[in-house]
């Protein structure tokens, strides 16, 4: 179904990934992030493999983060590729906005409460899980809690498009059994479709 936003003009309903990037740059020209507007525009873009396949690089051992665009410096747009059964750690978002759109397959998001500073080595509390399929969009920030993303399929890969604003290069990762946190660097498997120099990656979130 075409949304009322789409009916108001092409700008709000990008038909290609390039149009989506251009629209997002315009939206992020302001200091204030309109969460509803960003989510609507990302939902209105319909996934097309011809748009994103040059950024979709899979690794047999871990999921990959592939930079599509740095926007106007206010956000990063990244394609994440998930092999069968792959998932992230439980992690924060360094006070950034995080939007996730499913481009192919499906992913499960599990939400967790922030661990109490007074409780040490306690198991983290999962407050719910949601499965997202093609063209659905999820949103989270640190005030909503922590999350883990997983491709629970054992026979299908998944691809997702993530927007982080502002961009960050490190976040907190948590051990589910003990709530112990560590700082993890975020790295890119590729940038603009080209493989980055190989490094030993500490974390991919």
Coordinates of N, CA and C in Angstrom, one line a residue:
X1 N 0.8 -1.2 0.0 CA 0.0 0.0 0.0 C 0.9 1.2 0.0
X2 N 0.6 2.2 -0.8 CA 1.3 3.4 -0.9 C 0.9 4.3 0.2
X3 N 1.9 4.9 1.0 CA 1.5 5.7 2.1 C 1.1 7.1 1.7
X4 N 0.5 7.8 2.6 CA 0.1 9.2 2.3 C 1.3 10.1 2.1
X5 N 2.4 9.7 2.8 CA 3.6 10.5 2.6 C 4.1 10.4 1.2
X6 N 4.1 9.1 0.6 CA 4.5 8.9 -0.7 C 3.6 9.7 -1.7
X7 N 2.4 9.8 -1.4 CA 1.5 10.6 -2.3 C 1.8 12.1 -2.3
X8 N 2.5 12.5 -1.3 CA 2.8 14.0 -1.3 C 3.9 14.4 -2.2
X9 N 4.7 13.4 -2.6 CA 5.8 13.8 -3.5 C 6.9 12.7 -3.6
X10 N 7.6 12.7 -4.6 CA 8.7 11.7 -4.9 C 9.8 11.8 -3.8
X11 N 10.0 12.9 -3.3 CA 11.1 13.1 -2.4 C 10.9 12.2 -1.1
X12 N 9.7 12.1 -0.7 CA 9.4 11.3 0.5 C 9.3 9.8 0.2
X13 N 9.4 9.4 -1.1 CA 9.2 8.0 -1.5 C 10.3 7.7 -2.5
X14 N 11.6 7.6 -2.0 CA 12.7 7.4 -3.0 C 12.6 6.0 -3.6
X15 N 12.8 6.0 -4.9 CA 12.7 4.7 -5.7 C 14.0 4.0 -5.9
X16 N 15.1 4.7 -5.6 CA 16.4 4.0 -5.7 C 17.2 4.4 -4.4
X17 N 18.3 3.6 -4.2 CA 19.2 3.8 -3.1 C 19.8 5.2 -3.2
X18 N 20.2 5.6 -4.4 CA 20.8 7.0 -4.5 C 19.8 8.1 -4.1
X19 N 18.5 7.9 -4.5 CA 17.5 8.9 -4.1 C 17.3 8.8 -2.6
X20 N 17.4 7.7 -2.0 CA 17.3 7.6 -0.5 C 18.4 8.4 0.1
X21 N 19.6 8.2 -0.3 CA 20.8 8.9 0.2 C 20.6 10.4 0.1
X22 N 20.1 10.9 -1.1 CA 19.9 12.3 -1.3 C 18.9 12.8 -0.4
X23 N 17.8 12.1 -0.2 CA 16.7 12.5 0.7 C 17.2 12.6 2.2
X24 N 18.0 11.6 2.6 CA 18.5 11.6 3.9 C 19.4 12.7 4.2
X25 N 20.3 13.1 3.2 CA 21.2 14.2 3.4 C 20.4 15.5 3.6
X26 N 19.3 15.6 2.9 CA 18.4 16.8 3.0 C 17.8 16.8 4.4
X27 N 17.3 15.7 4.9 CA 16.7 15.6 6.2 C 17.7 15.9 7.3
X28 N 19.0 15.4 7.1 CA 20.0 15.6 8.1 C 20.8 16.9 8.0
X29 N 20.3 17.8 7.1 CA 20.9 19.1 7.0 C 20.6 19.9 8.3
X30 N 19.5 19.5 9.0 CA 19.2 20.2 10.3 C 19.9 19.5 11.5
X31 N 20.1 20.2 12.5 CA 20.7 19.6 13.8 C 19.7 18.6 14.4
X32 N 18.4 18.9 14.2 CA 17.4 18.1 14.9 C 17.1 16.9 14.0
X33 N 17.1 15.7 14.6 CA 16.7 14.5 13.9 C 15.2 14.2 14.1
X34 N 14.5 14.1 13.0 CA 13.1 13.8 13.0 C 13.0 12.3 12.9
X35 N 12.8 11.5 14.0 CA 12.9 10.1 13.9 C 11.8 9.5 13.0
X36 N 10.6 10.1 13.2 CA 9.4 9.6 12.4 C 9.6 9.8 10.9
X37 N 10.2 10.9 10.5 CA 10.4 11.2 9.1 C 11.5 10.3 8.5
X38 N 12.6 10.1 9.2 CA 13.6 9.2 8.8 C 13.1 7.8 8.6
X39 N 12.3 7.3 9.6 CA 11.8 5.9 9.5 C 10.8 5.8 8.4
X40 N 10.0 6.8 8.2 CA 9.0 6.7 7.1 C 9.7 6.7 5.7
X41 N 10.7 7.5 5.5 CA 11.4 7.6 4.2 C 12.1 6.2 4.0
X42 N 12.7 5.7 5.0 CA 13.4 4.4 4.9 C 12.4 3.2 4.6
X43 N 11.2 3.3 5.2 CA 10.2 2.3 4.9 C 9.7 2.5 3.5
X44 N 9.6 3.7 3.0 CA 9.0 3.9 1.6 C 10.0 3.5 0.5
X45 N 11.3 3.5 0.8 CA 12.2 2.9 -0.2 C 12.0 1.4 -0.2
X46 N 11.7 0.9 -1.4 CA 11.5 -0.6 -1.5 C 12.8 -1.2 -2.0
X47 N 13.2 -2.2 -1.2 CA 14.4 -2.9 -1.5 C 14.5 -3.4 -2.9
X48 N 15.6 -3.1 -3.6 CA 15.9 -3.6 -4.9 C 17.4 -4.0 -5.0
X49 N 17.6 -5.3 -5.2 CA 18.9 -5.9 -5.2 C 19.9 -5.2 -6.2
X50 N 19.4 -4.7 -7.3 CA 20.2 -3.9 -8.2 C 20.8 -2.7 -7.6
X51 N 20.1 -2.1 -6.6 CA 20.7 -1.0 -5.9 C 21.8 -1.3 -4.9
X52 N 21.7 -2.4 -4.2 CA 22.6 -2.6 -3.1 C 23.5 -3.8 -3.2
X53 N 23.4 -4.6 -4.3 CA 24.2 -5.8 -4.4 C 25.7 -5.5 -4.4
X54 N 26.2 -4.4 -4.9 CA 27.6 -4.1 -5.0 C 28.2 -3.8 -3.6
X55 N 27.3 -3.6 -2.6 CA 27.7 -3.4 -1.2 C 27.6 -4.7 -0.4
X56 N 26.9 -5.7 -0.9 CA 26.6 -6.9 -0.2 C 27.7 -7.9 -0.2
X57 N 28.6 -7.8 0.7 CA 29.8 -8.7 0.8 C 29.6 -9.6 2.0
X58 N 29.7 -10.9 1.7 CA 29.5 -11.9 2.8 C 30.9 -12.5 3.2
X59 N 31.0 -12.8 4.5 CA 32.2 -13.5 5.0 C 31.7 -14.8 5.6
X60 N 32.4 -15.9 5.4 CA 32.0 -17.2 5.9 C 32.0 -17.3 7.4
X61 N 32.8 -16.4 8.1 CA 33.0 -16.5 9.5 C 32.3 -15.5 10.4
X62 N 31.8 -14.4 9.8 CA 31.1 -13.4 10.6 C 30.3 -12.5 9.7
X63 N 29.4 -11.8 10.3 CA 28.7 -10.8 9.5 C 29.5 -9.6 9.1
X64 N 29.2 -8.9 8.1 CA 30.1 -7.8 7.6 C 29.3 -6.5 7.6
X65 N 30.1 -5.4 7.8 CA 29.6 -4.0 7.8 C 30.2 -3.4 6.5
X66 N 29.4 -2.9 5.7 CA 29.9 -2.3 4.4 C 29.3 -0.9 4.2
X67 N 30.2 0.1 4.2 CA 29.8 1.5 4.2 C 29.3 1.8 2.8
X68 N 28.1 2.4 2.8 CA 27.5 2.9 1.5 C 27.8 4.4 1.3
X69 N 27.5 5.2 2.4 CA 27.6 6.6 2.3 C 27.8 7.2 3.6
X70 N 28.7 8.3 3.7 CA 28.9 9.0 4.9 C 28.0 10.3 5.0
X71 N 27.0 10.3 4.0 CA 26.1 11.4 4.1 C 26.7 12.8 4.1
X72 N 26.3 13.7 4.9 CA 26.8 15.0 5.1 C 27.7 15.1 6.4
X73 N 28.1 14.0 6.8 CA 28.9 13.9 8.1 C 28.1 13.7 9.3
X74 N 26.7 13.7 9.1 CA 25.8 13.6 10.3 C 25.3 12.2 10.4
X75 N 25.6 11.3 9.4 CA 25.1 9.9 9.6 C 26.0 9.0 8.7
X76 N 26.0 7.7 9.0 CA 26.6 6.7 8.2 C 25.5 5.8 7.7
X77 N 25.5 5.4 6.4 CA 24.6 4.4 5.9 C 25.4 3.2 5.5
X78 N 25.0 2.0 6.1 CA 25.8 0.8 6.0 C 24.9 -0.4 5.7
X79 N 25.4 -1.2 4.8 CA 24.8 -2.5 4.5 C 25.5 -3.6 5.3
X80 N 24.7 -4.3 6.1 CA 25.2 -5.4 6.9 C 24.7 -6.7 6.2
X81 N 25.7 -7.7 6.1 CA 25.4 -9.0 5.5 C 25.5 -10.1 6.5
X82 N 24.5 -10.9 6.7 CA 24.4 -11.9 7.7 C 24.3 -13.3 7.1
X83 N 25.3 -14.1 7.3 CA 25.3 -15.5 6.9 C 24.3 -16.3 7.8
X84 N 24.0 -17.5 7.4 CA 23.1 -18.3 8.2 C 23.5 -18.5 9.6
X85 N 22.6 -18.2 10.6 CA 22.9 -18.4 12.0 C 23.8 -17.3 12.6
X86 N 24.2 -16.3 11.9 CA 25.1 -15.2 12.5 C 24.3 -14.2 13.2
X87 N 25.0 -13.6 14.2 CA 24.4 -12.6 15.0 C 25.4 -11.6 15.7
X88 N 25.0 -10.5 16.2 CA 25.8 -9.6 16.9 C 25.9 -9.9 18.3
X89 N 26.8 -9.2 19.0 CA 26.7 -9.3 20.5 C 25.6 -8.4 21.0
X90 N 25.3 -8.4 22.3 CA 24.4 -7.4 22.8 C 25.2 -6.1 22.9
X91 N 24.7 -5.0 22.4 CA 25.5 -3.8 22.3 C 24.7 -2.5 22.5
X92 N 25.4 -1.4 22.8 CA 24.8 -0.1 22.8 C 25.0 0.6 21.5
X93 N 24.6 1.9 21.5 CA 24.8 2.7 20.2 C 25.5 4.0 20.4
X94 N 26.2 4.1 21.5 CA 27.0 5.3 21.8 C 26.2 6.6 21.7
X95 N 25.0 6.6 22.2 CA 24.1 7.8 22.2 C 23.7 8.2 20.8
X96 N 23.8 7.3 19.8 CA 23.3 7.6 18.5 C 21.9 7.0 18.2
X97 N 21.3 7.6 17.1 CA 20.1 7.0 16.6 C 20.5 5.8 15.7
X98 N 19.7 4.7 15.8 CA 20.0 3.6 15.0 C 18.7 3.1 14.3
X99 N 18.7 3.2 12.9 CA 17.6 2.7 12.1 C 18.1 1.4 11.4
X100 N 17.3 0.4 11.3 CA 17.6 -0.8 10.6 C 16.5 -1.2 9.7
X101 N 16.8 -1.3 8.4 CA 15.8 -1.7 7.4 C 16.3 -3.1 6.8
X102 N 15.3 -4.0 6.7 CA 15.6 -5.3 6.1 C 15.6 -5.2 4.6
X103 N 16.7 -5.5 3.9 CA 16.7 -5.5 2.5 C 16.5 -6.9 1.9
X104 N 16.8 -8.0 2.6 CA 16.6 -9.3 2.1 C 16.6 -10.3 3.3
X105 N 15.8 -11.3 3.3 CA 15.7 -12.3 4.4 C 15.0 -11.7 5.5
X106 N 15.3 -12.2 6.7 CA 14.7 -11.7 8.0 C 15.7 -11.7 9.1
X107 N 15.5 -10.8 10.1 CA 16.4 -10.7 11.2 C 15.6 -10.6 12.5
X108 N 16.1 -11.1 13.6 CA 15.5 -11.0 14.9 C 16.2 -10.0 15.8
X109 N 15.5 -9.1 16.3 CA 16.0 -8.1 17.3 C 15.6 -8.5 18.7
X110 N 16.5 -8.7 19.6 CA 16.2 -9.0 21.0 C 16.6 -7.8 21.8
X111 N 15.7 -7.2 22.6 CA 16.0 -6.1 23.4 C 16.3 -6.5 24.8
X112 N 17.3 -5.7 25.4 CA 17.8 -6.0 26.8 C 17.8 -4.7 27.6
X113 N 17.5 -4.9 28.9 CA 17.7 -3.8 29.8 C 19.1 -3.5 30.0
X114 N 19.4 -2.2 30.3 CA 20.8 -1.9 30.7 C 21.0 -2.6 32.1
X115 N 22.2 -3.2 32.3 CA 22.5 -3.8 33.6 C 22.6 -2.8 34.7
X116 N 22.2 -3.1 35.9 CA 22.4 -2.3 37.0 C 23.8 -2.1 37.4
X117 N 24.3 -0.9 37.7 CA 25.6 -0.7 38.1 C 25.9 -1.4 39.5
X118 N 24.9 -1.6 40.2 CA 25.1 -2.2 41.6 C 25.1 -3.7 41.6
X119 N 24.7 -4.3 40.4 CA 24.6 -5.7 40.4 C 25.7 -6.2 39.4
X120 N 26.6 -7.0 40.0 CA 27.8 -7.5 39.2 C 27.6 -9.0 38.9
X121 N 28.0 -9.4 37.7 CA 27.9 -10.8 37.3 C 26.5 -11.4 37.3
X122 N 25.5 -10.5 37.0 CA 24.1 -11.0 36.9 C 23.8 -11.2 35.5
X123 N 22.9 -12.1 35.2 CA 22.5 -12.3 33.8 C 21.6 -11.2 33.3
X124 N 21.8 -10.8 32.0 CA 21.1 -9.7 31.5 C 19.6 -10.1 31.3
X125 N 18.8 -9.0 31.3 CA 17.3 -9.3 31.2 C 16.9 -8.9 29.8
X126 N 16.3 -9.9 29.1 CA 15.7 -9.7 27.8 C 14.3 -9.4 28.0
X127 N 13.9 -8.3 27.4 CA 12.5 -7.8 27.5 C 11.6 -8.0 26.3
X128 N 12.2 -8.7 25.3 CA 11.3 -9.1 24.2 C 12.1 -9.2 22.9
X129 N 11.5 -9.9 22.0 CA 12.2 -10.1 20.7 C 11.1 -9.9 19.6
X130 N 11.6 -9.3 18.4 CA 10.8 -9.0 17.3 C 11.5 -9.5 16.0
X131 N 10.8 -10.2 15.2 CA 11.3 -10.6 13.9 C 10.9 -9.6 12.8
X132 N 11.9 -9.2 12.0 CA 11.6 -8.2 11.0 C 11.9 -8.9 9.6
X133 N 11.1 -8.6 8.6 CA 11.2 -9.1 7.3 C 11.4 -8.0 6.3
X134 N 11.6 -8.4 5.0 CA 11.9 -7.5 4.0 C 11.1 -6.2 4.0
X135 N 11.8 -5.0 4.0 CA 11.3 -3.7 3.9 C 10.8 -3.1 5.2
X136 N 10.8 -3.9 6.3 CA 10.4 -3.4 7.6 C 11.6 -2.6 8.2
X137 N 11.3 -1.7 9.0 CA 12.3 -0.8 9.6 C 12.1 -0.8 11.2
X138 N 13.3 -1.0 11.9 CA 13.3 -0.9 13.3 C 14.1 0.3 13.7
X139 N 13.8 0.8 15.0 CA 14.6 2.0 15.5 C 14.9 1.7 16.9
X140 N 16.1 2.1 17.3 CA 16.5 2.0 18.7 C 17.5 3.1 19.0
X141 N 17.5 3.6 20.3 CA 18.6 4.4 20.8 C 18.9 3.9 22.2
X142 N 19.9 4.5 22.9 CA 20.3 4.0 24.2 C 19.3 4.2 25.2
X143 N 18.4 5.2 25.1 CA 17.4 5.3 26.1 C 16.3 4.2 26.1
X144 N 16.2 3.5 24.9 CA 15.3 2.4 24.8 C 15.9 1.1 25.3
X145 N 17.2 1.0 25.5 CA 17.9 -0.2 25.9 C 19.0 -0.6 25.0
X146 N 19.4 -1.9 25.1 CA 20.4 -2.5 24.3 C 19.7 -3.6 23.4
X147 N 20.4 -4.0 22.3 CA 19.9 -5.0 21.5 C 20.9 -5.9 20.9
X148 N 20.4 -7.1 20.5 CA 21.2 -8.0 19.7 C 20.4 -8.3 18.4
X149 N 21.1 -8.4 17.3 CA 20.5 -8.7 16.0 C 21.0 -10.1 15.6
X150 N 20.1 -11.0 15.1 CA 20.5 -12.3 14.7 C 19.7 -12.7 13.4
X151 N 20.4 -13.4 12.6 CA 19.8 -14.2 11.5 C 19.6 -15.6 12.0
X152 N 18.4 -15.9 12.4 CA 18.1 -17.2 13.0 C 17.9 -18.3 12.0
X153 N 17.9 -17.9 10.7 CA 17.7 -19.0 9.7 C 19.0 -19.8 9.5
X154 N 18.8 -21.1 9.2 CA 19.9 -22.0 9.0 C 20.0 -22.3 7.5
X155 N 19.2 -21.6 6.7 CA 19.3 -21.9 5.2 C 19.2 -20.7 4.4
X156 N 19.0 -19.5 4.9 CA 18.9 -18.3 4.2 C 19.8 -17.2 4.7
X157 N 20.5 -16.4 3.9 CA 21.3 -15.3 4.3 C 20.3 -14.1 4.5
X158 N 20.8 -13.0 5.1 CA 20.0 -11.8 5.3 C 20.9 -10.6 5.0
X159 N 20.2 -9.5 4.6 CA 20.9 -8.3 4.3 C 20.1 -7.1 4.9
X160 N 20.8 -6.2 5.6 CA 20.0 -5.1 6.2 C 20.8 -3.8 6.0
X161 N 20.0 -2.7 6.0 CA 20.5 -1.4 5.8 C 20.4 -0.6 7.1
X162 N 21.6 -0.1 7.6 CA 21.6 0.6 8.9 C 22.0 2.1 8.7
X163 N 21.3 2.9 9.5 CA 21.7 4.3 9.5 C 22.0 4.7 11.0
X164 N 23.2 5.2 11.2 CA 23.6 5.7 12.5 C 23.9 7.2 12.5
X165 N 23.2 7.9 13.4 CA 23.4 9.3 13.5 C 23.5 9.8 15.0
X166 N 24.6 10.4 15.3 CA 25.8 10.6 14.5 C 26.6 9.3 14.4
X167 N 27.5 9.3 13.4 CA 28.4 8.1 13.3 C 29.2 7.8 14.5
X168 N 29.5 6.6 14.8 CA 30.4 6.3 15.9 C 31.4 5.1 15.5
X169 N 32.5 5.1 16.2 CA 33.5 4.0 15.8 C 33.8 3.1 17.0
X170 N 33.0 3.2 18.1 CA 33.1 2.3 19.2 C 31.8 2.2 20.0
X171 N 31.5 1.1 20.6 CA 30.3 1.0 21.4 C 30.6 0.0 22.5
X172 N 29.6 -0.1 23.4 CA 29.8 -1.1 24.5 C 29.1 -2.4 24.1
X173 N 29.8 -3.5 24.4 CA 29.3 -4.9 24.1 C 29.2 -5.6 25.5
X174 N 28.2 -6.4 25.6 CA 27.9 -7.0 26.9 C 27.9 -8.5 26.8
X175 N 28.4 -9.2 27.9 CA 28.2 -10.6 28.1 C 26.9 -10.9 28.7
X176 N 26.1 -11.7 28.0 CA 24.7 -11.9 28.5 C 24.7 -12.6 29.8
X177 N 25.6 -13.5 30.1 CA 25.6 -14.2 31.3 C 26.0 -13.4 32.5
X178 N 26.9 -12.5 32.4 CA 27.5 -11.7 33.5 C 27.2 -10.2 33.5
X179 N 26.7 -9.7 32.4 CA 26.4 -8.3 32.2 C 27.7 -7.5 32.1
X180 N 28.9 -8.2 32.0 CA 30.1 -7.4 31.9 C 30.2 -6.7 30.6
X181 N 30.7 -5.5 30.6 CA 30.8 -4.7 29.4 C 32.2 -4.5 29.0
X182 N 32.4 -4.4 27.7 CA 33.7 -4.0 27.1 C 33.5 -3.1 26.0
X183 N 34.5 -2.3 25.7 CA 34.5 -1.3 24.6 C 34.9 -2.1 23.3
X184 N 34.1 -2.0 22.3 CA 34.4 -2.7 21.0 C 34.5 -1.6 19.9
X185 N 35.5 -1.8 19.1 CA 35.7 -0.9 17.9 C 34.8 -1.4 16.8
X186 N 34.2 -0.5 16.0 CA 33.4 -0.9 14.9 C 34.2 -0.7 13.6
X187 N 34.2 -1.6 12.7 CA 35.0 -1.6 11.5 C 34.2 -1.9 10.3
X188 N 34.8 -1.6 9.1 CA 34.1 -1.8 7.9 C 34.8 -2.9 7.1
X189 N 34.0 -3.9 6.6 CA 34.6 -4.9 5.7 C 34.9 -4.3 4.4
X190 N 34.0 -3.4 3.9 CA 34.3 -2.6 2.7 C 33.7 -1.2 2.8
X191 N 34.2 -0.4 1.9 CA 33.7 1.0 1.8 C 33.4 1.3 0.3
X192 N 32.2 1.8 0.1 CA 31.8 2.2 -1.2 C 31.9 1.0 -2.2
X193 N 31.8 -0.2 -1.8 CA 31.8 -1.4 -2.6 C 33.2 -2.0 -2.8
X194 N 34.2 -1.4 -2.2 CA 35.6 -1.9 -2.3 C 36.1 -2.4 -0.9
X195 N 36.8 -3.5 -1.0 CA 37.3 -4.2 0.2 C 38.3 -3.2 0.9
X196 N 38.1 -3.1 2.2 CA 39.1 -2.4 3.0 C 40.3 -3.2 3.4
X197 N 41.4 -2.6 3.7 CA 42.6 -3.4 4.1 C 42.3 -4.3 5.2
X198 N 42.7 -5.6 5.2 CA 42.4 -6.6 6.2 C 42.9 -6.2 7.5
X199 N 42.1 -6.3 8.6 CA 42.5 -6.1 9.9 C 41.9 -7.1 10.8
X200 N 42.5 -7.4 11.9 CA 41.8 -8.2 12.9 C 40.7 -7.4 13.6
X201 N 39.5 -7.8 13.4 CA 38.4 -7.0 13.9 C 38.0 -7.4 15.3
X202 N 37.8 -6.4 16.2 CA 37.4 -6.7 17.6 C 35.9 -6.9 17.7
X203 N 35.2 -6.2 16.9 CA 33.7 -6.3 16.9 C 33.2 -5.7 15.7
X204 N 31.9 -6.0 15.4 CA 31.3 -5.6 14.1 C 30.0 -4.8 14.3
X205 N 29.6 -4.5 15.6 CA 28.3 -4.0 15.8 C 28.1 -2.6 15.1

